[in-house]
CSV table of C-alpha atoms and ligand atoms in Angstrom, one decimal:
chain,number,residue,atom,x,y,z
A,219,UNK,CA,45.4,46.2,145.3
A,220,UNK,CA,48.7,45.8,147.3
A,221,UNK,CA,47.4,48.6,149.5
A,222,UNK,CA,44.0,47.1,150.2
A,223,UNK,CA,44.5,47.3,154.0
A,224,UNK,CA,44.9,51.0,153.7
A,225,UNK,CA,42.3,51.7,151.1
A,226,UNK,CA,39.5,49.1,151.6
A,227,UNK,CA,36.5,50.1,153.6
A,228,UNK,CA,35.3,46.8,155.0
A,229,UNK,CA,36.2,43.4,156.1
A,230,UNK,CA,33.5,40.8,155.7
A,231,UNK,CA,34.2,37.7,157.7
A,232,UNK,CA,32.4,34.4,157.2
A,233,UNK,CA,31.6,32.3,160.2
A,234,UNK,CA,31.5,28.5,160.4
A,235,UNK,CA,32.8,27.5,157.0
A,236,UNK,CA,34.8,24.4,158.1
A,237,UNK,CA,33.0,21.4,159.6
A,238,UNK,CA,35.7,20.5,162.1
A,239,UNK,CA,35.8,24.0,163.5
A,240,UNK,CA,32.0,24.0,163.8
A,241,UNK,CA,32.3,20.8,165.9
A,242,UNK,CA,35.0,22.1,168.2
A,243,UNK,CA,32.9,25.1,169.3
A,244,UNK,CA,29.7,23.0,169.6
A,245,UNK,CA,28.0,25.1,166.9
A,246,UNK,CA,25.6,24.0,164.2
A,247,UNK,CA,26.3,24.2,160.5
A,248,UNK,CA,24.6,27.0,158.7
A,249,UNK,CA,22.2,26.4,155.8
A,250,UNK,CA,23.5,29.5,154.0
A,251,UNK,CA,26.7,31.4,154.7
A,252,UNK,CA,26.7,34.0,157.4
A,253,UNK,CA,29.1,36.8,158.1
A,254,UNK,CA,30.0,39.7,160.4
A,255,UNK,CA,31.9,42.9,159.8
A,256,UNK,CA,35.3,43.8,161.2
A,257,UNK,CA,36.5,47.4,161.0
A,258,UNK,CA,39.6,48.2,158.9
A,259,UNK,CA,41.1,49.8,162.0
A,260,UNK,CA,41.6,46.2,163.2
A,261,UNK,CA,44.3,45.5,160.6
A,262,UNK,CA,47.9,45.0,161.8
A,263,UNK,CA,50.7,44.1,159.3
A,264,UNK,CA,53.0,41.1,159.7
A,265,UNK,CA,55.7,41.7,162.2
A,266,UNK,CA,53.4,43.8,164.3
A,267,UNK,CA,51.8,43.4,167.7
A,268,UNK,CA,48.3,42.1,168.6
A,269,UNK,CA,47.1,43.7,171.8
A,270,UNK,CA,45.0,41.6,174.1
A,271,UNK,CA,42.5,43.7,176.0
A,272,UNK,CA,42.3,43.4,179.8
A,273,UNK,CA,40.1,40.4,180.8
A,274,UNK,CA,39.8,39.1,177.3
A,275,UNK,CA,40.5,35.5,176.2
A,276,UNK,CA,41.6,36.0,172.7
A,277,UNK,CA,41.6,33.2,170.1
A,278,UNK,CA,43.4,32.8,166.9
A,279,UNK,CA,41.6,31.9,163.7
A,280,UNK,CA,43.9,31.6,160.7
A,281,UNK,CA,42.0,32.2,157.4
A,282,UNK,CA,42.4,32.7,153.7
A,283,UNK,CA,41.4,36.3,152.8
A,284,UNK,CA,40.0,37.2,149.4
A,285,UNK,CA,40.8,40.7,148.2
A,286,UNK,CA,38.1,42.3,146.0
A,287,UNK,CA,39.3,44.0,142.8
A,288,UNK,CA,36.3,45.0,140.8
A,289,UNK,CA,33.3,46.0,143.1
A,290,UNK,CA,29.8,44.9,142.5
A,291,UNK,CA,26.4,43.8,143.8
A,292,UNK,CA,24.3,40.8,143.0
A,293,UNK,CA,27.5,39.1,141.7
A,294,UNK,CA,26.6,35.7,140.2
A,295,UNK,CA,28.8,32.7,141.2
A,296,UNK,CA,29.8,32.4,137.5
A,297,UNK,CA,31.2,36.0,137.5
A,298,UNK,CA,32.7,36.0,141.0
A,299,UNK,CA,36.2,35.2,140.0
A,300,UNK,CA,36.4,38.3,137.8
A,301,UNK,CA,35.8,40.4,141.0
A,302,UNK,CA,38.7,38.8,142.9
A,303,UNK,CA,42.1,40.7,142.7
A,304,UNK,CA,44.0,38.3,144.9
A,305,UNK,CA,44.4,36.8,148.3
A,306,UNK,CA,46.0,37.5,151.7
A,307,UNK,CA,46.8,35.3,154.7
A,308,UNK,CA,45.0,36.7,157.8
A,309,UNK,CA,44.1,35.9,161.4
A,310,UNK,CA,40.6,36.6,162.6
A,311,UNK,CA,41.4,37.3,166.2
A,312,UNK,CA,38.3,36.8,168.4
A,313,UNK,CA,37.6,37.8,172.0
A,314,UNK,CA,36.1,34.4,172.7
A,315,UNK,CA,34.8,35.1,176.2
A,316,UNK,CA,33.1,38.3,175.2
A,317,UNK,CA,31.7,36.6,172.1
A,318,UNK,CA,30.3,33.7,174.2
A,319,UNK,CA,28.6,36.3,176.4
A,320,UNK,CA,27.1,38.3,173.6
A,321,UNK,CA,25.9,35.2,171.7
A,322,UNK,CA,24.0,34.2,174.8
A,323,UNK,CA,22.3,37.6,174.9
A,324,UNK,CA,21.6,37.9,171.2
A,325,UNK,CA,23.9,40.9,170.9
A,326,UNK,CA,26.2,41.9,168.1
A,327,UNK,CA,29.6,40.4,167.6
A,328,UNK,CA,31.2,43.7,166.5
A,329,UNK,CA,33.3,44.4,169.6
A,330,UNK,CA,34.3,40.8,170.1
A,331,UNK,CA,35.7,40.7,166.6
A,332,UNK,CA,36.7,44.3,166.1
A,333,UNK,CA,39.3,45.3,168.7
A,334,UNK,CA,42.3,47.3,167.3
A,335,UNK,CA,45.0,44.8,166.0
A,336,UNK,CA,42.5,41.9,165.8
A,337,UNK,CA,43.1,41.3,162.1
A,338,UNK,CA,46.8,40.6,161.5
A,339,UNK,CA,47.2,40.5,157.7
A,340,UNK,CA,49.9,39.3,155.3
A,341,UNK,CA,51.0,40.8,152.0
A,342,UNK,CA,48.7,40.9,148.9
A,343,UNK,CA,49.0,37.8,146.8
A,344,UNK,CA,48.0,38.4,143.1
A,345,UNK,CA,45.3,36.0,141.9
A,346,UNK,CA,47.6,34.4,139.3
A,347,UNK,CA,49.9,33.1,142.0
A,348,UNK,CA,47.1,30.9,143.3
A,349,UNK,CA,45.5,29.0,140.4
A,350,UNK,CA,43.5,26.8,142.8
A,351,UNK,CA,42.4,28.4,146.1
A,352,UNK,CA,41.0,25.0,147.4
A,353,UNK,CA,44.2,23.1,147.7
A,354,UNK,CA,46.0,25.4,150.1
A,355,UNK,CA,47.5,24.6,153.5
A,356,UNK,CA,46.7,27.0,156.3
A,357,UNK,CA,48.8,26.6,159.4
A,358,UNK,CA,49.4,28.5,162.6
A,359,UNK,CA,52.0,27.9,165.3
A,360,UNK,CA,52.3,29.5,168.7
A,361,UNK,CA,55.9,29.6,170.1
A,362,UNK,CA,56.8,27.0,167.5
A,363,UNK,CA,54.1,24.4,168.2
A,364,UNK,CA,51.4,23.7,165.5
A,365,UNK,CA,47.9,24.8,166.6
A,366,UNK,CA,46.1,24.9,163.3
A,367,UNK,CA,47.0,23.0,160.2
A,368,UNK,CA,44.1,22.7,157.8
A,369,UNK,CA,43.3,22.7,154.1
A,370,UNK,CA,41.1,25.1,152.2
A,371,UNK,CA,39.7,22.0,150.5
A,372,UNK,CA,37.5,21.7,153.5
A,373,UNK,CA,35.6,25.0,153.0
A,374,UNK,CA,31.8,24.3,153.2
A,375,UNK,CA,30.8,27.3,151.0
A,376,UNK,CA,33.3,28.1,148.2
A,377,UNK,CA,34.5,31.6,147.3
A,378,UNK,CA,32.0,32.2,144.5
A,379,UNK,CA,29.1,31.3,146.8
A,380,UNK,CA,30.4,33.6,149.5
A,381,UNK,CA,30.8,36.5,147.0
A,382,UNK,CA,27.3,35.8,145.7
A,383,UNK,CA,25.8,35.8,149.2
A,384,UNK,CA,27.6,38.9,150.5
A,385,UNK,CA,26.9,40.9,147.4
A,386,UNK,CA,23.2,40.0,147.5
A,387,UNK,CA,23.1,41.9,150.8
A,388,UNK,CA,25.8,44.6,150.6
A,389,UNK,CA,27.8,45.9,147.6
A,390,UNK,CA,31.4,44.8,147.6
A,391,UNK,CA,34.0,47.5,146.7
A,392,UNK,CA,37.6,47.5,145.5
A,393,UNK,CA,39.9,46.8,148.4
A,394,UNK,CA,37.3,45.0,150.6
A,395,UNK,CA,38.5,41.8,152.2
A,396,UNK,CA,36.5,38.6,152.6
A,397,UNK,CA,37.7,36.3,155.3
A,398,UNK,CA,36.6,32.7,154.4
A,399,UNK,CA,36.5,31.0,157.8
A,400,UNK,CA,38.9,29.1,159.9
A,401,UNK,CA,39.8,25.4,160.1
A,402,UNK,CA,39.8,23.6,163.4
A,403,UNK,CA,42.4,24.1,166.2
A,404,UNK,CA,41.5,27.6,167.4
A,405,UNK,CA,42.7,28.4,170.8
A,406,UNK,CA,44.1,31.1,173.1
A,407,UNK,CA,46.8,33.6,172.3
A,408,UNK,CA,48.3,35.2,175.5
A,409,UNK,CA,50.6,38.2,176.0
A,410,UNK,CA,54.1,37.1,175.3
A,411,UNK,CA,53.2,34.5,172.7
A,412,UNK,CA,54.8,34.6,169.3
A,413,UNK,CA,52.5,33.5,166.4
A,414,UNK,CA,53.6,32.3,163.0
A,415,UNK,CA,51.3,31.5,160.1
A,416,UNK,CA,52.0,30.0,156.7
A,417,UNK,CA,49.9,29.7,153.6
A,418,UNK,CA,51.3,26.9,151.3
A,419,UNK,CA,50.3,25.3,148.1
A,420,UNK,CA,49.6,21.6,147.6
A,421,UNK,CA,53.3,20.9,146.9
A,422,UNK,CA,54.2,22.6,150.2
A,423,UNK,CA,55.7,25.7,148.7
A,424,UNK,CA,55.2,28.7,150.9
A,425,UNK,CA,52.9,31.4,149.3
A,426,UNK,CA,52.7,33.8,152.2
A,427,UNK,CA,53.8,34.1,155.8
A,428,UNK,CA,52.4,36.2,158.7
A,429,UNK,CA,53.8,36.6,162.1
A,430,UNK,CA,53.0,38.7,165.2
A,431,UNK,CA,53.6,38.8,168.9
A,432,UNK,CA,50.9,39.2,171.4
A,433,UNK,CA,51.1,41.9,174.1
A,434,UNK,CA,48.8,43.1,176.8
A,435,UNK,CA,46.8,46.1,175.7
A,436,UNK,CA,47.6,49.1,177.9
A,437,UNK,CA,44.5,51.1,178.8
A,438,UNK,CA,41.4,50.5,176.7
A,439,UNK,CA,38.4,48.4,177.3
A,440,UNK,CA,38.3,46.1,180.3
A,441,UNK,CA,36.1,43.0,180.1
A,442,UNK,CA,34.3,42.0,183.3
A,443,UNK,CA,32.4,38.8,182.7
A,444,UNK,CA,28.9,38.8,184.3
B,168,UNK,CA,33.8,66.6,156.6
B,169,UNK,CA,30.9,67.4,154.3
B,170,UNK,CA,32.0,64.3,152.4
B,171,UNK,CA,32.0,61.9,155.3
B,172,UNK,CA,29.6,59.5,153.6
B,173,UNK,CA,32.0,59.1,150.7
B,174,UNK,CA,35.2,59.1,152.7
B,175,UNK,CA,34.5,57.5,156.1
B,176,UNK,CA,35.4,53.9,156.6
B,177,UNK,CA,32.9,52.9,159.3
B,178,UNK,CA,29.5,53.4,160.8
B,179,UNK,CA,29.3,52.5,164.5
B,180,UNK,CA,25.7,52.3,165.6
B,181,UNK,CA,24.7,52.2,169.3
B,182,UNK,CA,21.9,50.0,170.4
B,183,UNK,CA,19.3,50.6,173.1
B,184,UNK,CA,20.1,54.2,174.0
B,185,UNK,CA,16.6,55.4,174.7
B,186,UNK,CA,14.6,53.9,177.6
B,187,UNK,CA,11.2,54.0,175.8
B,188,UNK,CA,12.6,52.2,172.7
B,189,UNK,CA,14.1,49.5,174.9
B,190,UNK,CA,10.6,48.9,176.4
B,191,UNK,CA,8.8,48.8,173.0
B,192,UNK,CA,11.1,45.9,171.8
B,193,UNK,CA,11.0,44.1,175.2
B,194,UNK,CA,14.7,44.4,175.5
B,195,UNK,CA,16.7,45.0,178.7
B,196,UNK,CA,18.8,48.2,179.3
B,197,UNK,CA,22.5,47.7,178.9
B,198,UNK,CA,24.9,48.4,181.7
B,199,UNK,CA,27.4,49.8,179.3
B,200,UNK,CA,26.9,51.0,175.7
B,201,UNK,CA,27.0,48.4,173.0
B,202,UNK,CA,27.3,48.8,169.3
B,203,UNK,CA,27.3,47.2,165.9
B,204,UNK,CA,28.9,48.1,162.6
B,205,UNK,CA,27.1,49.1,159.4
B,206,UNK,CA,29.0,49.2,156.1
B,207,UNK,CA,29.4,52.5,154.4
B,208,UNK,CA,27.9,50.9,151.3
B,209,UNK,CA,24.6,51.2,153.2
B,210,UNK,CA,24.5,55.0,152.9
B,211,UNK,CA,21.9,56.6,150.7
B,212,UNK,CA,21.5,60.4,150.4
B,213,UNK,CA,18.3,62.3,151.1
B,214,UNK,CA,15.9,62.1,148.2
B,215,UNK,CA,17.0,58.6,147.4
B,216,UNK,CA,15.4,55.2,147.6
B,217,UNK,CA,15.5,52.6,150.3
B,218,UNK,CA,15.3,49.1,148.9
B,219,UNK,CA,13.4,46.6,151.0
B,220,UNK,CA,14.7,43.1,150.3
B,221,UNK,CA,12.3,40.2,149.5
B,222,UNK,CA,10.8,38.8,152.6
B,223,UNK,CA,12.2,41.4,154.9
B,224,UNK,CA,10.2,43.4,157.5
B,225,UNK,CA,12.2,46.7,157.5
B,226,UNK,CA,11.9,49.1,160.4
B,227,UNK,CA,12.8,52.8,160.6
B,228,UNK,CA,15.0,54.1,163.5
B,229,UNK,CA,15.6,57.8,163.2
B,230,UNK,CA,18.8,58.8,164.9
B,231,UNK,CA,21.3,61.6,165.5
B,232,UNK,CA,24.6,60.8,163.8
B,233,UNK,CA,27.9,62.2,165.1
B,234,UNK,CA,30.6,62.7,162.5
B,235,UNK,CA,34.1,62.2,163.7
B,236,UNK,CA,36.6,64.9,162.8
B,237,UNK,CA,39.9,64.2,164.5
B,238,UNK,CA,40.5,60.4,164.9
B,239,UNK,CA,41.8,58.8,168.0
B,240,UNK,CA,41.8,55.8,170.4
B,241,UNK,CA,41.2,55.8,174.2
B,242,UNK,CA,39.5,59.2,173.9
B,243,UNK,CA,38.6,60.5,177.3
B,244,UNK,CA,35.1,61.8,177.9
B,245,UNK,CA,36.6,65.2,178.6
B,246,UNK,CA,38.3,65.3,175.2
B,247,UNK,CA,35.5,63.7,173.2
B,248,UNK,CA,34.0,67.0,171.9
B,249,UNK,CA,37.3,67.9,170.2
B,250,UNK,CA,37.0,64.8,168.1
B,251,UNK,CA,33.5,65.7,166.8
B,252,UNK,CA,33.3,67.5,163.5
B,253,UNK,CA,29.6,67.8,163.4
B,254,UNK,CA,26.3,65.9,163.1
B,255,UNK,CA,23.9,64.3,160.5
B,256,UNK,CA,20.4,63.2,160.6
B,257,UNK,CA,20.2,59.5,159.8
B,258,UNK,CA,17.9,56.5,159.7
B,259,UNK,CA,19.2,53.1,160.9
B,260,UNK,CA,17.1,50.9,158.8
B,261,UNK,CA,16.8,47.4,160.3
B,262,UNK,CA,15.6,44.1,158.9
B,263,UNK,CA,13.6,43.3,162.0
B,264,UNK,CA,12.4,39.8,161.2
B,265,UNK,CA,16.0,38.8,160.2
B,266,UNK,CA,17.3,40.5,163.3
B,267,UNK,CA,14.9,38.7,165.6
B,268,UNK,CA,16.0,35.4,164.1
B,269,UNK,CA,19.7,36.0,164.4
B,270,UNK,CA,19.3,37.3,168.0
B,271,UNK,CA,17.6,34.0,169.0
B,272,UNK,CA,20.5,32.1,167.4
B,273,UNK,CA,23.3,34.2,168.8
B,274,UNK,CA,24.4,35.2,165.3
B,275,UNK,CA,25.8,38.6,164.1
B,276,UNK,CA,23.6,41.5,163.3
B,277,UNK,CA,25.7,42.6,160.3
B,278,UNK,CA,23.3,41.5,157.5
B,279,UNK,CA,20.1,42.6,159.3
B,280,UNK,CA,21.6,46.1,159.7
B,281,UNK,CA,23.8,46.3,156.6
B,282,UNK,CA,21.7,45.9,153.4
B,283,UNK,CA,22.5,48.4,150.7
B,284,UNK,CA,20.5,51.7,151.2
B,285,UNK,CA,19.8,50.8,154.9
B,286,UNK,CA,21.5,54.1,156.2
B,287,UNK,CA,19.7,57.1,154.7
B,288,UNK,CA,21.7,60.1,155.6
B,289,UNK,CA,21.2,63.9,155.6
B,290,UNK,CA,23.7,66.6,155.0
B,291,UNK,CA,26.7,67.3,157.3
B,292,UNK,CA,25.8,69.8,160.0
B,293,UNK,CA,28.9,71.6,161.4
B,294,UNK,CA,29.3,71.3,165.2
B,295,UNK,CA,28.9,75.1,165.7
B,296,UNK,CA,25.3,74.9,164.4
B,297,UNK,CA,24.3,72.6,167.3
B,298,UNK,CA,25.6,74.1,170.6
B,299,UNK,CA,23.5,71.6,172.6
B,300,UNK,CA,23.0,68.1,171.1
B,301,UNK,CA,20.7,67.0,174.0
B,302,UNK,CA,17.9,69.4,173.3
B,303,UNK,CA,17.0,68.3,169.8
B,304,UNK,CA,13.8,66.9,168.4
B,305,UNK,CA,14.1,63.9,166.2
B,306,UNK,CA,10.9,63.1,164.2
B,307,UNK,CA,10.0,60.7,161.4
B,308,UNK,CA,6.7,60.6,159.4
B,309,UNK,CA,5.5,58.0,157.0
B,310,UNK,CA,3.2,59.3,154.3
B,311,UNK,CA,2.6,62.4,156.5
B,312,UNK,CA,1.8,60.7,159.8
B,313,UNK,CA,4.1,61.0,162.8
B,314,UNK,CA,5.7,57.7,163.8
B,315,UNK,CA,8.7,58.9,165.8
B,316,UNK,CA,8.9,62.1,167.7
B,317,UNK,CA,11.5,62.1,170.5
B,318,UNK,CA,14.1,64.2,172.2
B,319,UNK,CA,17.8,63.6,172.3
B,320,UNK,CA,17.5,64.7,176.0
B,321,UNK,CA,16.4,61.1,176.6
B,322,UNK,CA,19.7,59.4,175.5
B,323,UNK,CA,20.9,57.1,178.2
B,324,UNK,CA,24.6,57.3,177.4
B,325,UNK,CA,25.6,60.7,176.2
B,326,UNK,CA,28.0,61.3,173.2
B,327,UNK,CA,31.2,61.7,175.2
B,328,UNK,CA,30.5,58.3,176.9
B,329,UNK,CA,29.8,56.7,173.5
B,330,UNK,CA,33.0,58.0,172.0
B,331,UNK,CA,35.0,56.9,175.1
B,332,UNK,CA,33.5,53.4,174.9
B,333,UNK,CA,33.9,52.9,171.1
B,334,UNK,CA,37.4,54.3,171.0
B,335,UNK,CA,38.5,52.0,173.9
B,336,UNK,CA,37.7,49.1,171.5
B,337,UNK,CA,38.4,50.4,168.1
B,338,UNK,CA,40.2,53.5,166.8
B,339,UNK,CA,37.8,56.2,165.5
B,340,UNK,CA,38.9,57.8,162.2
B,341,UNK,CA,38.1,61.1,160.4
B,342,UNK,CA,34.8,60.6,158.6
B,343,UNK,CA,33.5,57.8,160.8
B,344,UNK,CA,29.8,58.1,161.8
B,345,UNK,CA,28.5,57.2,165.2
B,346,UNK,CA,24.7,56.6,165.3
B,347,UNK,CA,23.5,57.4,168.8
B,348,UNK,CA,20.4,55.2,169.0
B,349,UNK,CA,16.7,55.7,168.3
B,350,UNK,CA,13.8,57.0,170.4
B,351,UNK,CA,10.6,55.0,170.6
B,352,UNK,CA,8.1,54.6,167.7
B,353,UNK,CA,10.0,52.3,165.4
B,354,UNK,CA,7.9,50.4,162.9
B,355,UNK,CA,7.6,49.1,159.4
B,356,UNK,CA,8.5,50.9,156.2
B,357,UNK,CA,6.9,49.2,153.1
B,358,UNK,CA,7.5,49.6,149.4
B,359,UNK,CA,5.6,52.7,148.3
B,360,UNK,CA,6.0,54.5,151.5
B,361,UNK,CA,7.4,58.0,151.6
B,362,UNK,CA,9.4,58.9,154.7
B,363,UNK,CA,10.3,62.3,156.0
B,364,UNK,CA,12.6,63.1,159.0
B,365,UNK,CA,13.4,66.3,160.7
B,366,UNK,CA,16.0,67.3,163.2
B,367,UNK,CA,14.9,70.5,165.0
B,368,UNK,CA,16.3,72.5,167.9
B,369,UNK,CA,14.5,73.3,171.2
B,370,UNK,CA,12.8,76.4,169.6
B,371,UNK,CA,11.5,74.2,166.8
B,372,UNK,CA,13.8,75.5,164.1
B,373,UNK,CA,14.6,72.9,161.5
B,374,UNK,CA,18.3,72.0,161.5
B,375,UNK,CA,18.2,69.2,158.9
B,376,UNK,CA,15.7,67.2,156.9
B,377,UNK,CA,16.0,63.8,155.3
B,378,UNK,CA,13.5,62.1,153.1
B,379,UNK,CA,13.3,58.9,151.0
B,380,UNK,CA,10.9,56.6,149.4
B,381,UNK,CA,10.9,52.8,149.9
B,382,UNK,CA,10.8,50.5,147.0
B,383,UNK,CA,11.0,46.7,146.7
B,384,UNK,CA,14.6,45.5,146.1
B,385,UNK,CA,14.9,43.8,142.7
B,386,UNK,CA,17.0,40.6,142.9
B,387,UNK,CA,19.3,40.3,145.8
B,388,UNK,CA,18.9,38.4,149.1
B,389,UNK,CA,15.6,36.7,149.8
B,390,UNK,CA,14.7,36.1,153.4
B,391,UNK,CA,12.9,32.9,154.2
B,392,UNK,CA,12.1,32.7,157.9
B,393,UNK,CA,12.6,29.3,159.5
C,271,MG,MG1,36.8,33.6,161.7
C,272,MG,MG1,27.6,42.2,164.3
C,273,MG,MG1,19.4,52.0,165.7
């Protein structure tokens, strides 16, 4: 599954899975998990460029990604772990001003979350390298300054519950990625910014790193707020 | 591209692209096209079963699908036709009560549109079989009675504009499907119903047929309206 980003067919991203992040955006906590889809064309590898479309306020959301190994539907929580191949460090880039507008209008989030290069992704981490996915540190710096620095211990819905929920609606396939939500500290990434993310274990040992630079998108969609 | 449903990585579905359908759902007409993503796990071939999840009011939306041949980004309207491999008759099944709830809350449409079997799809139709995609009749019958019977002449945004818009946000790839919106007449499909769709040209010649039966989904997600 090292090639999940080339072979997978979907990215299922969970919203509002950390209490502090829910508060910072003045949202309410969900009673059950909810998710949105990001296209696999939004992947960009570590070391690459995230393109900020014209008029878009783009926010970083650093997240733990779960890479599906064995596909399935109606996966029980007790069986969920056997469907996990491993993990990846990811950023769920979000066009926050466009998202705010579509939320007000009851419209889909697909464009706000799905621009090309809006899912920077680190290398595949085999499952055996992460015996406990709930004791990890997720951090993100912009130009050297910490912006996000959270623990996966604070996830509201744990990974088996997410896999159970998603697979009760849509079949999960080998290579699919589940983004598990972001801790607090989200904020703007502007053209020229350099972004560094680290996934570390409880002892502080680095498990994965992910970095990118932000640039202005040439051409493409222009957002004009109404 | 006959195998687009097995090989494609995304389904990009346009909302509100026929004026009469916008009116019937009391929606407002968009100033630019908007879209949502459906997972490719929602495909079901003609002759198959559409599973209605527990508690869901599922609506049919018969649509003309455009199958992408050559991928690209920032595709100009003048070049769009060269990126089209062909067409397919499709139904964009929609969990209308769940969609109504998430629209009110500003939440994503991904679950409401993305259940397994919620994109019944006909055979690939090569582009040369449809010289004019705006003179087609799209019809849908339930248990022999007409429910939808519209013309692609009534699309608000034409296919080149849709391809230009989508590809200004996300790269289109070979095998991707663009659903171009539904004419009026959407309504409920219930377990036990038999659904027949036909795509015909201006002379009334059948270009494609698509049929399925609806059954109750066993297990899976249970919708409890709040
Ligand atoms: Mg996120
Ligand atoms: Mg959506
Ligand atoms: Mg539709």
